[in-house]
Short mmCIF file of C-alpha atoms and ligand atoms in Angstrom, two decimals:
data_model
loop_
_atom_site.label_atom_id
_atom_site.label_comp_id
_atom_site.label_asym_id
_atom_site.label_seq_id
_atom_site.Cartn_x
_atom_site.Cartn_y
_atom_site.Cartn_z
CA MET A 1371 98.19 28.07 4.44
CA PRO A 1372 95.14 25.85 4.84
CA ALA A 1373 91.82 27.44 3.84
CA PRO A 1374 90.08 29.12 6.77
CA PHE A 1375 87.69 26.75 8.49
CA ASP A 1376 84.16 27.01 7.13
CA PRO A 1377 81.95 26.83 10.23
CA VAL A 1378 79.08 24.38 10.39
CA ASP A 1379 75.61 25.87 10.80
CA THR A 1380 73.83 24.23 13.72
CA THR A 1381 71.19 26.96 13.99
CA GLY A 1382 69.11 26.89 10.82
CA LEU A 1383 67.34 29.71 9.05
CA PRO A 1384 64.60 31.83 10.63
CA THR A 1385 61.17 30.27 10.14
CA ASP A 1386 59.94 32.42 7.24
CA ALA A 1387 63.16 32.17 5.27
CA LYS A 1388 63.22 28.42 5.85
CA ARG A 1389 59.64 27.95 4.70
CA SER A 1390 60.26 29.78 1.48
CA LEU A 1391 63.50 27.86 0.89
CA GLN A 1392 61.66 24.59 1.51
CA GLY A 1393 58.90 25.64 -0.90
CA GLU A 1394 61.40 26.55 -3.62
CA ARG A 1395 63.31 23.33 -3.15
CA LEU A 1396 60.15 21.22 -3.16
CA ALA A 1397 58.90 22.87 -6.35
CA ALA A 1398 62.25 22.30 -8.05
CA LEU A 1399 62.33 18.69 -6.91
CA VAL A 1400 58.83 17.86 -8.16
CA ASP A 1401 59.54 19.59 -11.45
CA ARG A 1402 62.76 17.67 -11.93
CA LEU A 1403 61.26 14.29 -11.01
CA ALA A 1404 58.31 14.84 -13.34
CA THR A 1405 60.48 15.84 -16.28
CA CYS A 1406 63.76 13.93 -15.87
CA GLY A 1407 62.56 10.99 -17.94
CA ASN A 1408 62.90 8.40 -15.19
CA PRO A 1409 59.99 5.99 -15.93
CA PHE A 1410 59.18 5.38 -12.26
CA TRP A 1411 58.81 9.11 -11.53
CA THR A 1412 57.04 9.90 -14.79
CA ASP A 1413 54.43 7.35 -13.84
CA ARG A 1414 54.24 8.29 -10.13
CA LEU A 1415 53.75 11.97 -10.93
CA ALA A 1416 51.42 11.48 -13.91
CA ASP A 1417 48.57 13.21 -12.07
CA VAL A 1418 50.62 16.07 -10.63
CA ASP A 1419 51.10 19.33 -12.52
CA PRO A 1420 54.52 20.48 -11.24
CA ALA A 1421 53.58 24.11 -11.87
CA THR A 1422 50.96 23.87 -9.09
CA VAL A 1423 53.53 22.89 -6.46
CA THR A 1424 54.88 26.11 -4.99
CA SER A 1425 55.05 25.68 -1.21
CA VAL A 1426 55.24 23.09 1.57
CA ASP A 1427 51.46 23.40 1.90
CA ASP A 1428 51.23 21.44 -1.36
CA LEU A 1429 52.97 18.44 0.20
CA PRO A 1430 49.84 16.47 1.25
CA ARG A 1431 48.71 16.38 -2.41
CA LEU A 1432 51.87 14.60 -3.51
CA PRO A 1433 52.20 10.82 -3.74
CA PHE A 1434 54.15 8.81 -1.18
CA THR A 1435 57.27 6.75 -1.84
CA VAL A 1436 57.42 3.42 0.02
CA LYS A 1437 60.11 0.83 0.65
CA GLN A 1438 58.43 -1.50 -1.84
CA ASP A 1439 59.06 1.09 -4.59
CA LEU A 1440 62.80 0.82 -3.95
CA ARG A 1441 62.54 -2.97 -3.96
CA ASP A 1442 60.55 -2.99 -7.20
CA GLN A 1443 63.05 -0.64 -8.83
CA TYR A 1444 66.04 -2.72 -7.67
CA PRO A 1445 68.83 -2.11 -8.34
CA LEU A 1446 69.04 1.33 -9.96
CA GLY A 1447 65.55 2.16 -11.26
CA MET A 1448 65.13 5.14 -8.96
CA VAL A 1449 68.37 6.85 -9.92
CA THR A 1450 67.45 10.13 -11.63
CA THR A 1451 70.89 11.23 -12.82
CA PRO A 1452 73.16 9.71 -15.46
CA MET A 1453 75.52 7.13 -13.96
CA GLU A 1454 78.52 9.30 -14.84
CA ALA A 1455 77.14 11.86 -12.37
CA THR A 1456 77.10 9.42 -9.46
CA THR A 1457 80.08 8.45 -7.35
CA ARG A 1458 78.88 6.30 -4.42
CA LEU A 1459 76.49 3.51 -3.63
CA HIS A 1460 75.29 2.13 -0.30
CA ALA A 1461 72.73 -0.51 0.59
CA SER A 1462 70.65 -1.45 3.56
CA SER A 1463 70.06 -5.11 4.18
CA GLY A 1464 66.39 -5.86 4.44
CA THR A 1465 64.97 -8.56 6.69
CA SER A 1466 64.17 -10.55 3.58
CA GLY A 1467 65.18 -10.58 -0.05
CA LYS A 1468 67.38 -8.12 -1.83
CA PRO A 1469 69.06 -5.12 -0.23
CA THR A 1470 67.80 -1.61 -0.89
CA ILE A 1471 70.34 0.31 -2.94
CA VAL A 1472 70.95 4.04 -2.63
CA VAL A 1473 73.19 6.15 -4.86
CA TYR A 1474 74.88 9.54 -4.39
CA THR A 1475 76.34 12.32 -6.54
CA PRO A 1476 79.26 14.38 -5.22
CA ASP A 1477 76.76 17.08 -4.20
CA ASP A 1478 74.70 14.49 -2.32
CA LEU A 1479 77.86 13.41 -0.51
CA ALA A 1480 78.63 17.04 0.35
CA VAL A 1481 75.14 17.49 1.83
CA TRP A 1482 75.53 14.24 3.74
CA ALA A 1483 78.88 15.35 5.17
CA GLU A 1484 77.35 18.72 6.09
CA VAL A 1485 74.39 17.29 7.99
CA ASN A 1486 76.61 14.85 9.87
CA ALA A 1487 79.01 17.66 10.70
CA ARG A 1488 76.00 19.55 12.10
CA ALA A 1489 74.97 16.52 14.10
CA LEU A 1490 78.45 16.17 15.55
CA ALA A 1491 78.71 19.89 16.27
CA LEU A 1492 75.29 19.88 18.01
CA ALA A 1493 76.66 17.14 20.27
CA GLY A 1494 79.56 19.39 21.20
CA THR A 1495 82.19 17.83 18.94
CA ARG A 1496 84.95 20.29 18.01
CA PRO A 1497 87.41 20.43 15.12
CA ASP A 1498 90.24 19.50 17.50
CA ASP A 1499 88.50 16.30 18.57
CA VAL A 1500 89.58 12.81 17.64
CA LEU A 1501 86.32 11.12 16.59
CA HIS A 1502 86.29 7.41 17.33
CA ASN A 1503 83.88 6.06 14.71
CA GLY A 1504 82.68 2.61 15.69
CA TYR A 1505 79.88 2.34 13.12
CA GLY A 1506 80.35 -0.35 10.51
CA TYR A 1507 82.10 0.70 7.27
CA GLY A 1508 80.87 -0.75 4.02
CA LEU A 1509 77.47 -0.92 2.40
CA PHE A 1510 75.90 0.24 5.71
CA THR A 1511 75.68 4.04 5.76
CA GLY A 1512 76.73 4.46 9.43
CA GLY A 1513 80.51 4.28 9.05
CA LEU A 1514 81.10 6.49 6.03
CA GLY A 1515 78.25 8.87 6.97
CA LEU A 1516 79.79 9.83 10.31
CA HIS A 1517 83.27 9.58 8.80
CA TYR A 1518 82.79 12.36 6.26
CA GLY A 1519 80.75 14.37 8.75
CA GLY A 1520 83.67 14.24 11.16
CA GLU A 1521 86.13 15.27 8.46
CA ARG A 1522 83.85 18.10 7.34
CA LEU A 1523 83.82 19.41 10.91
CA GLY A 1524 87.59 19.20 11.00
CA CYS A 1525 87.93 16.29 13.41
CA THR A 1526 90.54 13.60 13.11
CA VAL A 1527 88.41 10.57 12.37
CA VAL A 1528 89.46 7.11 13.51
CA PRO A 1529 87.74 4.74 11.03
CA VAL A 1530 87.79 1.82 13.42
CA SER A 1531 84.37 0.36 12.40
CA GLY A 1532 82.63 -2.27 14.57
CA GLY A 1533 84.11 -5.30 16.34
CA ASN A 1534 87.58 -5.87 17.75
CA THR A 1535 86.72 -4.44 21.15
CA ALA A 1536 90.21 -4.80 22.61
CA LEU A 1537 91.77 -2.74 19.79
CA GLN A 1538 89.01 -0.16 20.09
CA LEU A 1539 89.70 0.36 23.79
CA GLN A 1540 93.41 0.58 23.12
CA LEU A 1541 92.86 3.30 20.52
CA LEU A 1542 90.39 5.17 22.73
CA GLU A 1543 92.98 5.23 25.46
CA ASP A 1544 96.01 6.07 23.34
CA LEU A 1545 94.34 8.73 21.20
CA GLY A 1546 92.30 10.31 23.98
CA SER A 1547 89.08 10.42 21.94
CA ARG A 1548 86.34 12.41 23.64
CA VAL A 1549 83.63 11.53 21.15
CA LEU A 1550 82.54 8.02 20.26
CA SER A 1551 80.05 7.22 17.50
CA ALA A 1552 78.55 3.73 17.53
CA THR A 1553 75.32 1.83 17.90
CA PRO A 1554 73.92 2.04 21.46
CA SER A 1555 74.47 -1.70 21.85
CA PHE A 1556 78.13 -1.55 20.80
CA CYS A 1557 78.69 1.54 22.94
CA LEU A 1558 77.56 -0.56 25.92
CA VAL A 1559 79.85 -3.42 24.97
CA LEU A 1560 82.80 -0.98 24.98
CA ALA A 1561 81.81 0.39 28.39
CA GLU A 1562 81.42 -3.06 29.91
CA ARG A 1563 84.77 -4.19 28.55
CA ALA A 1564 86.51 -1.02 29.73
CA HIS A 1565 85.24 -1.67 33.25
CA ALA A 1566 86.08 -5.38 33.10
CA LEU A 1567 89.65 -4.47 32.12
CA GLY A 1568 89.78 -1.78 34.82
CA ILE A 1569 90.72 0.94 32.31
CA ARG A 1570 87.63 3.17 32.34
CA ASP A 1571 89.42 5.95 34.19
CA ARG A 1572 92.18 5.95 31.59
CA LEU A 1573 89.67 6.86 28.84
CA ASP A 1574 88.59 10.44 28.08
CA VAL A 1575 85.40 9.51 26.23
CA GLU A 1576 82.56 11.84 27.24
CA VAL A 1577 79.96 11.79 24.46
CA GLY A 1578 78.31 9.02 22.48
CA ILE A 1579 76.64 9.69 19.11
CA LEU A 1580 74.33 6.72 19.13
CA GLY A 1581 71.80 5.55 16.59
CA ALA A 1582 70.82 3.05 13.89
CA GLU A 1583 68.83 1.06 16.48
CA PRO A 1584 65.84 1.93 18.63
CA TRP A 1585 66.83 2.65 22.25
CA THR A 1586 64.69 3.93 25.09
CA GLU A 1587 65.36 6.48 27.83
CA GLY A 1588 65.90 3.54 30.20
CA MET A 1589 68.62 2.27 27.89
CA ARG A 1590 70.18 5.75 27.88
CA ASP A 1591 70.42 5.54 31.70
CA ARG A 1592 72.03 2.10 31.46
CA ILE A 1593 74.59 3.32 28.90
CA GLN A 1594 75.43 6.43 30.90
CA GLU A 1595 75.74 4.39 34.11
CA ALA A 1596 77.89 1.82 32.33
CA TRP A 1597 80.37 4.50 31.25
CA GLY A 1598 80.00 6.64 34.39
CA GLY A 1599 82.16 9.72 34.73
CA GLY A 1600 79.59 12.13 33.26
CA PHE A 1601 79.25 10.34 29.91
CA THR A 1602 76.38 11.72 27.79
CA ALA A 1603 74.60 9.40 25.35
CA LEU A 1604 73.01 11.34 22.47
CA ASP A 1605 70.69 10.10 19.77
CA ILE A 1606 71.35 10.38 16.03
CA TYR A 1607 68.70 9.31 13.55
CA GLY A 1608 68.73 8.54 9.86
CA LEU A 1609 67.93 5.97 7.22
CA SER A 1610 69.59 4.91 3.99
CA GLU A 1611 66.61 5.71 1.77
CA VAL A 1612 66.78 9.36 2.87
CA ILE A 1613 70.60 9.67 3.06
CA GLY A 1614 71.92 7.60 6.01
CA PRO A 1615 72.79 9.01 9.46
CA GLY A 1616 72.42 12.76 9.90
CA VAL A 1617 68.72 13.26 9.21
CA ALA A 1618 68.16 14.37 12.81
CA MET A 1619 70.20 14.82 15.98
CA GLU A 1620 69.64 15.31 19.68
CA ALA A 1621 71.44 18.14 21.50
CA PRO A 1622 72.72 17.79 25.07
CA ASP A 1623 70.71 20.82 26.26
CA ASP A 1624 67.43 19.47 24.85
CA LEU A 1625 67.35 15.75 25.57
CA GLY A 1626 64.48 13.74 24.14
CA ALA A 1627 64.10 15.88 21.02
CA LEU A 1628 65.70 15.25 17.64
CA ASN A 1629 66.46 18.27 15.48
CA VAL A 1630 65.52 17.42 11.90
CA PHE A 1631 67.77 19.20 9.41
CA ASP A 1632 64.69 20.40 7.60
CA ASP A 1633 66.42 22.53 4.96
CA HIS A 1634 67.35 19.18 3.37
CA PHE A 1635 64.86 16.72 4.85
CA LEU A 1636 61.26 17.86 5.09
CA PRO A 1637 59.45 15.93 7.84
CA GLU A 1638 55.75 15.15 8.15
CA VAL A 1639 53.91 12.82 10.50
CA VAL A 1640 50.96 10.87 9.10
CA ASP A 1641 48.45 8.37 10.37
CA PRO A 1642 50.06 5.02 9.43
CA GLU A 1643 46.68 3.56 8.46
CA THR A 1644 45.18 6.37 6.41
CA GLY A 1645 48.27 8.31 5.33
CA GLU A 1646 46.56 11.54 6.41
CA PRO A 1647 48.79 14.11 8.14
CA VAL A 1648 48.21 14.24 11.91
CA PRO A 1649 48.36 17.50 13.91
CA ASP A 1650 51.68 18.48 15.49
CA GLY A 1651 52.07 16.75 18.84
CA GLU A 1652 50.29 13.57 17.78
CA PHE A 1653 52.13 10.33 17.21
CA GLY A 1654 52.20 8.78 13.77
CA GLU A 1655 54.56 7.59 11.04
CA LEU A 1656 57.43 9.84 10.05
CA VAL A 1657 57.44 10.75 6.36
CA VAL A 1658 60.46 12.49 4.84
CA THR A 1659 60.97 14.32 1.54
CA THR A 1660 64.57 14.86 0.43
CA LEU A 1661 64.62 18.48 -0.72
CA THR A 1662 68.12 18.60 -2.21
CA LYS A 1663 69.15 15.07 -3.16
CA GLN A 1664 70.11 14.59 -6.77
CA ALA A 1665 70.90 10.98 -7.59
CA MET A 1666 68.07 9.31 -5.71
CA PRO A 1667 65.58 11.71 -4.16
CA VAL A 1668 62.46 10.46 -2.40
CA LEU A 1669 59.13 12.21 -2.22
CA ARG A 1670 57.17 11.74 1.03
CA TYR A 1671 59.05 8.58 1.97
CA ARG A 1672 57.17 6.43 4.50
CA THR A 1673 59.90 5.63 7.02
CA GLY A 1674 57.81 3.22 9.14
CA ASP A 1675 59.28 4.96 12.20
CA ILE A 1676 56.87 6.25 14.83
CA THR A 1677 57.31 9.71 16.33
CA ARG A 1678 55.57 13.08 16.73
CA ILE A 1679 56.47 16.62 15.81
CA LEU A 1680 57.13 18.56 19.01
CA PRO A 1681 54.68 21.46 18.80
CA ASP A 1682 56.82 23.82 20.86
CA SER A 1683 59.50 23.85 18.15
CA PRO A 1684 60.07 27.47 17.16
CA SER A 1685 59.63 26.55 13.50
CA ARG A 1686 56.14 25.19 14.29
CA GLY A 1687 54.94 28.40 15.89
CA GLY A 1688 56.37 27.63 19.34
CA ASP A 1689 57.90 30.37 21.44
CA ASP A 1690 61.12 31.42 19.71
CA THR A 1691 62.78 32.48 22.93
CA ALA A 1692 61.72 29.50 25.02
CA GLY A 1693 63.68 26.90 23.09
CA PRO A 1694 67.27 26.06 23.78
CA GLY A 1695 69.53 28.64 22.24
CA THR A 1696 68.48 29.98 18.89
CA ARG A 1697 68.21 26.70 17.04
CA ASN A 1698 65.40 26.56 14.57
CA TRP A 1699 64.97 23.00 13.34
CA THR A 1700 61.74 21.04 13.36
CA ARG A 1701 62.00 18.91 16.49
CA ILE A 1702 60.60 15.38 16.68
CA ALA A 1703 60.37 12.96 19.58
CA ARG A 1704 62.99 10.22 19.78
CA LEU A 1705 62.06 7.13 17.80
CA THR A 1706 61.86 4.05 19.90
CA GLY A 1707 60.32 1.64 17.46
CA ARG A 1708 58.64 1.05 14.15
CA ALA A 1709 55.02 0.53 13.19
CA ASP A 1710 55.91 -2.90 11.81
CA ASP A 1711 57.63 -3.92 15.08
CA MET A 1712 54.29 -4.51 16.73
CA LEU A 1713 53.80 -7.97 18.19
CA VAL A 1714 50.42 -9.51 18.78
CA ILE A 1715 50.54 -11.76 21.83
CA ARG A 1716 47.28 -13.52 22.71
CA GLY A 1717 45.36 -10.73 21.04
CA VAL A 1718 47.23 -7.93 22.82
CA ASN A 1719 49.32 -5.52 20.74
CA VAL A 1720 52.71 -4.83 22.22
CA TYR A 1721 55.77 -2.97 20.98
CA PRO A 1722 59.24 -4.18 21.97
CA ARG A 1723 60.00 -0.71 23.38
CA GLU A 1724 57.23 -1.18 25.97
CA ILE A 1725 58.97 -4.34 27.12
CA GLU A 1726 62.32 -2.52 27.18
CA ASP A 1727 60.72 0.21 29.33
CA VAL A 1728 59.55 -2.33 31.91
CA LEU A 1729 62.91 -4.10 31.94
CA MET A 1730 64.96 -0.92 32.27
CA ASP A 1731 62.79 0.21 35.20
CA ASP A 1732 63.82 -2.87 37.15
CA PRO A 1733 66.95 -2.24 39.24
CA ASP A 1734 68.16 -5.84 38.89
CA VAL A 1735 68.16 -5.84 35.08
CA GLY A 1736 71.33 -4.92 33.20
CA ALA A 1737 71.17 -3.70 29.62
CA LYS A 1738 71.05 -6.95 27.69
CA TYR A 1739 67.81 -8.71 26.88
CA ALA A 1740 66.03 -10.70 24.19
CA ILE A 1741 62.39 -11.34 23.41
CA VAL A 1742 61.13 -14.59 21.90
CA VAL A 1743 57.74 -14.81 20.28
CA ASP A 1744 56.92 -18.47 20.49
CA ARG A 1745 54.60 -19.31 17.60
CA ARG A 1746 54.49 -23.07 18.04
CA GLY A 1747 51.02 -23.14 19.56
CA ALA A 1748 47.71 -21.73 18.36
CA MET A 1749 48.37 -18.51 20.29
CA ALA A 1750 51.72 -16.74 20.33
CA GLU A 1751 53.47 -16.77 23.72
CA LEU A 1752 56.07 -14.33 24.95
CA ARG A 1753 59.39 -15.29 26.48
CA ILE A 1754 61.83 -12.69 27.81
CA ARG A 1755 65.41 -13.36 28.77
CA ALA A 1756 67.22 -10.51 30.51
CA GLU A 1757 70.67 -10.28 31.99
CA ALA A 1758 70.93 -9.28 35.63
CA THR A 1759 73.24 -6.53 36.91
CA SER A 1760 76.46 -7.68 38.56
CA GLU A 1761 74.99 -6.87 42.00
CA ALA A 1762 71.87 -8.94 41.35
CA THR A 1763 74.00 -11.75 39.92
CA ALA A 1764 76.17 -11.77 43.04
CA GLY A 1765 73.15 -11.50 45.32
CA GLU A 1766 71.59 -14.63 43.77
CA THR A 1767 68.13 -13.06 43.68
CA LEU A 1768 67.54 -13.99 40.07
CA THR A 1769 64.42 -16.12 40.51
CA HIS A 1770 62.78 -13.45 42.64
CA GLY A 1771 63.73 -10.80 40.12
CA ALA A 1772 62.26 -12.81 37.25
CA GLU A 1773 58.95 -13.18 39.08
CA ARG A 1774 58.85 -9.47 39.82
CA ILE A 1775 59.52 -8.59 36.17
CA ALA A 1776 56.82 -10.98 34.97
CA ARG A 1777 54.37 -9.24 37.33
CA ALA A 1778 55.44 -5.83 36.05
CA VAL A 1779 54.96 -6.95 32.44
CA ALA A 1780 51.51 -8.31 33.31
CA ASP A 1781 50.55 -5.10 35.19
CA ARG A 1782 51.91 -2.59 32.73
CA ILE A 1783 51.39 -4.17 29.34
CA ARG A 1784 48.72 -6.72 30.19
CA ILE A 1785 50.47 -9.76 28.81
CA ARG A 1786 51.72 -12.89 30.45
CA ALA A 1787 55.38 -13.54 29.80
CA ASP A 1788 57.74 -16.28 30.79
CA VAL A 1789 60.68 -14.29 32.20
CA GLU A 1790 64.19 -15.52 32.87
CA LEU A 1791 66.79 -13.38 34.61
CA VAL A 1792 70.21 -14.80 33.77
CA PRO A 1793 73.65 -14.02 35.22
CA GLU A 1794 75.53 -10.99 33.98
CA GLY A 1795 77.73 -11.78 30.99
CA SER A 1796 75.82 -14.89 29.92
CA MET A 1797 74.13 -13.48 26.81
CA PRO A 1798 75.96 -12.80 23.53
CA ARG A 1799 77.10 -9.25 22.70
CA THR A 1800 76.62 -7.59 19.29
CA GLU A 1801 79.92 -6.09 18.20
CA VAL A 1802 79.17 -5.65 14.51
CA GLY A 1803 75.94 -4.44 12.93
CA LYS A 1804 72.62 -3.80 14.55
CA VAL A 1805 71.54 -5.63 17.67
CA LYS A 1806 68.69 -8.11 17.23
CA ARG A 1807 66.39 -8.34 20.23
CA VAL A 1808 63.23 -9.97 18.94
CA PHE A 1809 63.28 -13.59 17.79
CA GLU A 1810 60.57 -15.87 16.47
CA GLN A 1811 60.34 -19.48 17.57
CA VAL A 1812 58.56 -21.73 15.07
CA ASP A 1813 59.96 -25.17 15.93
CA ASP A 1814 61.78 -26.80 18.81
CA ALA A 1815 65.08 -25.12 17.99
CA ASP A 1816 65.55 -22.45 20.68
CA PRO A 1817 66.43 -19.16 18.94
CA LEU A 1818 68.35 -18.05 22.04
CA ALA A 1819 70.41 -21.24 22.30
O1 DLL B 1130 70.65 2.95 10.43
C1 DLL B 1130 71.44 4.98 9.41
C2 DLL B 1130 72.12 5.36 10.67
C3 DLL B 1130 73.45 5.01 10.87
C4 DLL B 1130 71.47 6.12 11.64
C5 DLL B 1130 74.10 5.40 12.02
C6 DLL B 1130 72.11 6.52 12.76
C7 DLL B 1130 73.42 6.15 12.96
P1 DLL B 1130 69.40 2.02 7.90
O2 DLL B 1130 70.30 0.87 8.08
O3 DLL B 1130 68.79 2.25 6.58
O4 DLL B 1130 70.12 3.35 8.24
O5 DLL B 1130 68.25 1.86 8.99
C8 DLL B 1130 67.30 2.87 9.16
O6 DLL B 1130 67.05 2.28 11.50
O7 DLL B 1130 64.28 3.60 9.68
C9 DLL B 1130 64.98 3.27 12.00
O8 DLL B 1130 64.01 2.26 12.04
C10 DLL B 1130 66.28 2.77 12.58
N1 DLL B 1130 67.01 3.86 13.24
C11 DLL B 1130 68.04 4.59 12.76
N2 DLL B 1130 68.44 5.49 13.69
C12 DLL B 1130 67.62 5.33 14.76
C13 DLL B 1130 67.51 5.97 16.03
C14 DLL B 1130 70.71 3.66 9.46
N3 DLL B 1130 68.33 6.93 16.40
C15 DLL B 1130 66.34 2.49 10.28
N4 DLL B 1130 66.52 5.55 16.84
C16 DLL B 1130 65.37 3.61 10.57
C17 DLL B 1130 65.67 4.56 16.51
C18 DLL B 1130 66.71 4.28 14.47
N5 DLL B 1130 65.75 3.92 15.34
#
């Protein structure tokens, strides 16, 4: 007889019990980091007396961890357990230089599977589901993170990884998967191809577990329209330095909010300039402390991702009965960009998500676009190339559409952009890895050629 299924907790502890658990875990973490003999942590915590850290209220006194720390300690300087205690390594490829390495013990892997099982369960995934996992397998945390989460929940996981769209559609059809996990951009590629092949109505896929890239509400509409048939696109958030996917998850009855699994990952939001905590409800940089990680914990890790804590979360003093169901996780707003994504165009600060918002509001724009920051002159110039919908492509209104979008960009974000609306299907698709939407032009070679 198989062991009885151990259900996955998608609810979380009541607020008081959670706070005291978080306090205990934080105290134990600081104590261990200060005394484990790891030179980086001994130095970082030189001014902290671990005995004075007893609750989450002590968090703002503790030092931050930043990406540069992981780079400086490359490859294994931040591992706090003996190597014989660790069993897995992943890495995230940086934009420049060496990758950032992260290491796991078996207990870390069990926590990671648990939080991804929660994420999947929150999305409505059931143990009898076939989970089609289209995240990349390998050093990237997406594939294996969702994989073990799916297995922990009891699903049958299809480790298909990215790419090979034709095979993916074949498997989706033959296995009747209801749940698809992938980047938002690859999820769109699959939808487009299913329609092009005329097989959408032969697929049972209903839910997408989409993350690893920023995507706006407008992009959610495009993805849901592209699949049609009641498809729900849900957001999953995470980062390698904290664990990988499964740090936070959106639920279908509470769209726009991510539930942070705060018994393992303690969230704060700080002013990105000063590092001071901002009040709940205000936007700032998400900072996460790993409360239970063993091999490579982080203390107050500066994620660079911009969000806010939703003040009506029950765990933040919001009305316990007003929230959806009885869930009790700290809720944050969806992340649509990073602090370091900001572009400065002729003196105006603009985030790529603001451009995506304008594009997705235009009925003639499909879901594919690219932004070029042309740095050849003294002042940076902005160029936007967007793909039209099939209707707009057929209607040959592309020049008109481009002018309208340029006006909308000028009105709404106060920058002049050179906009091109190009026929549907003419821009490259990203089938493996994360989509790249912002390109720099520094010489006459066109980055979109
Ligand atoms: O992208 C982990 C992941 C895999 C998350 C699969 C979700 C699904 P990294 O490669 O280390 O890890 O990249 C982490 O990606 O700091 C964000 O800037 C961005 N990111 C991840 N998820 C989201 C999301 C994985 N749902 C970095 N929305 C993070 C917006 C996201 N940005």
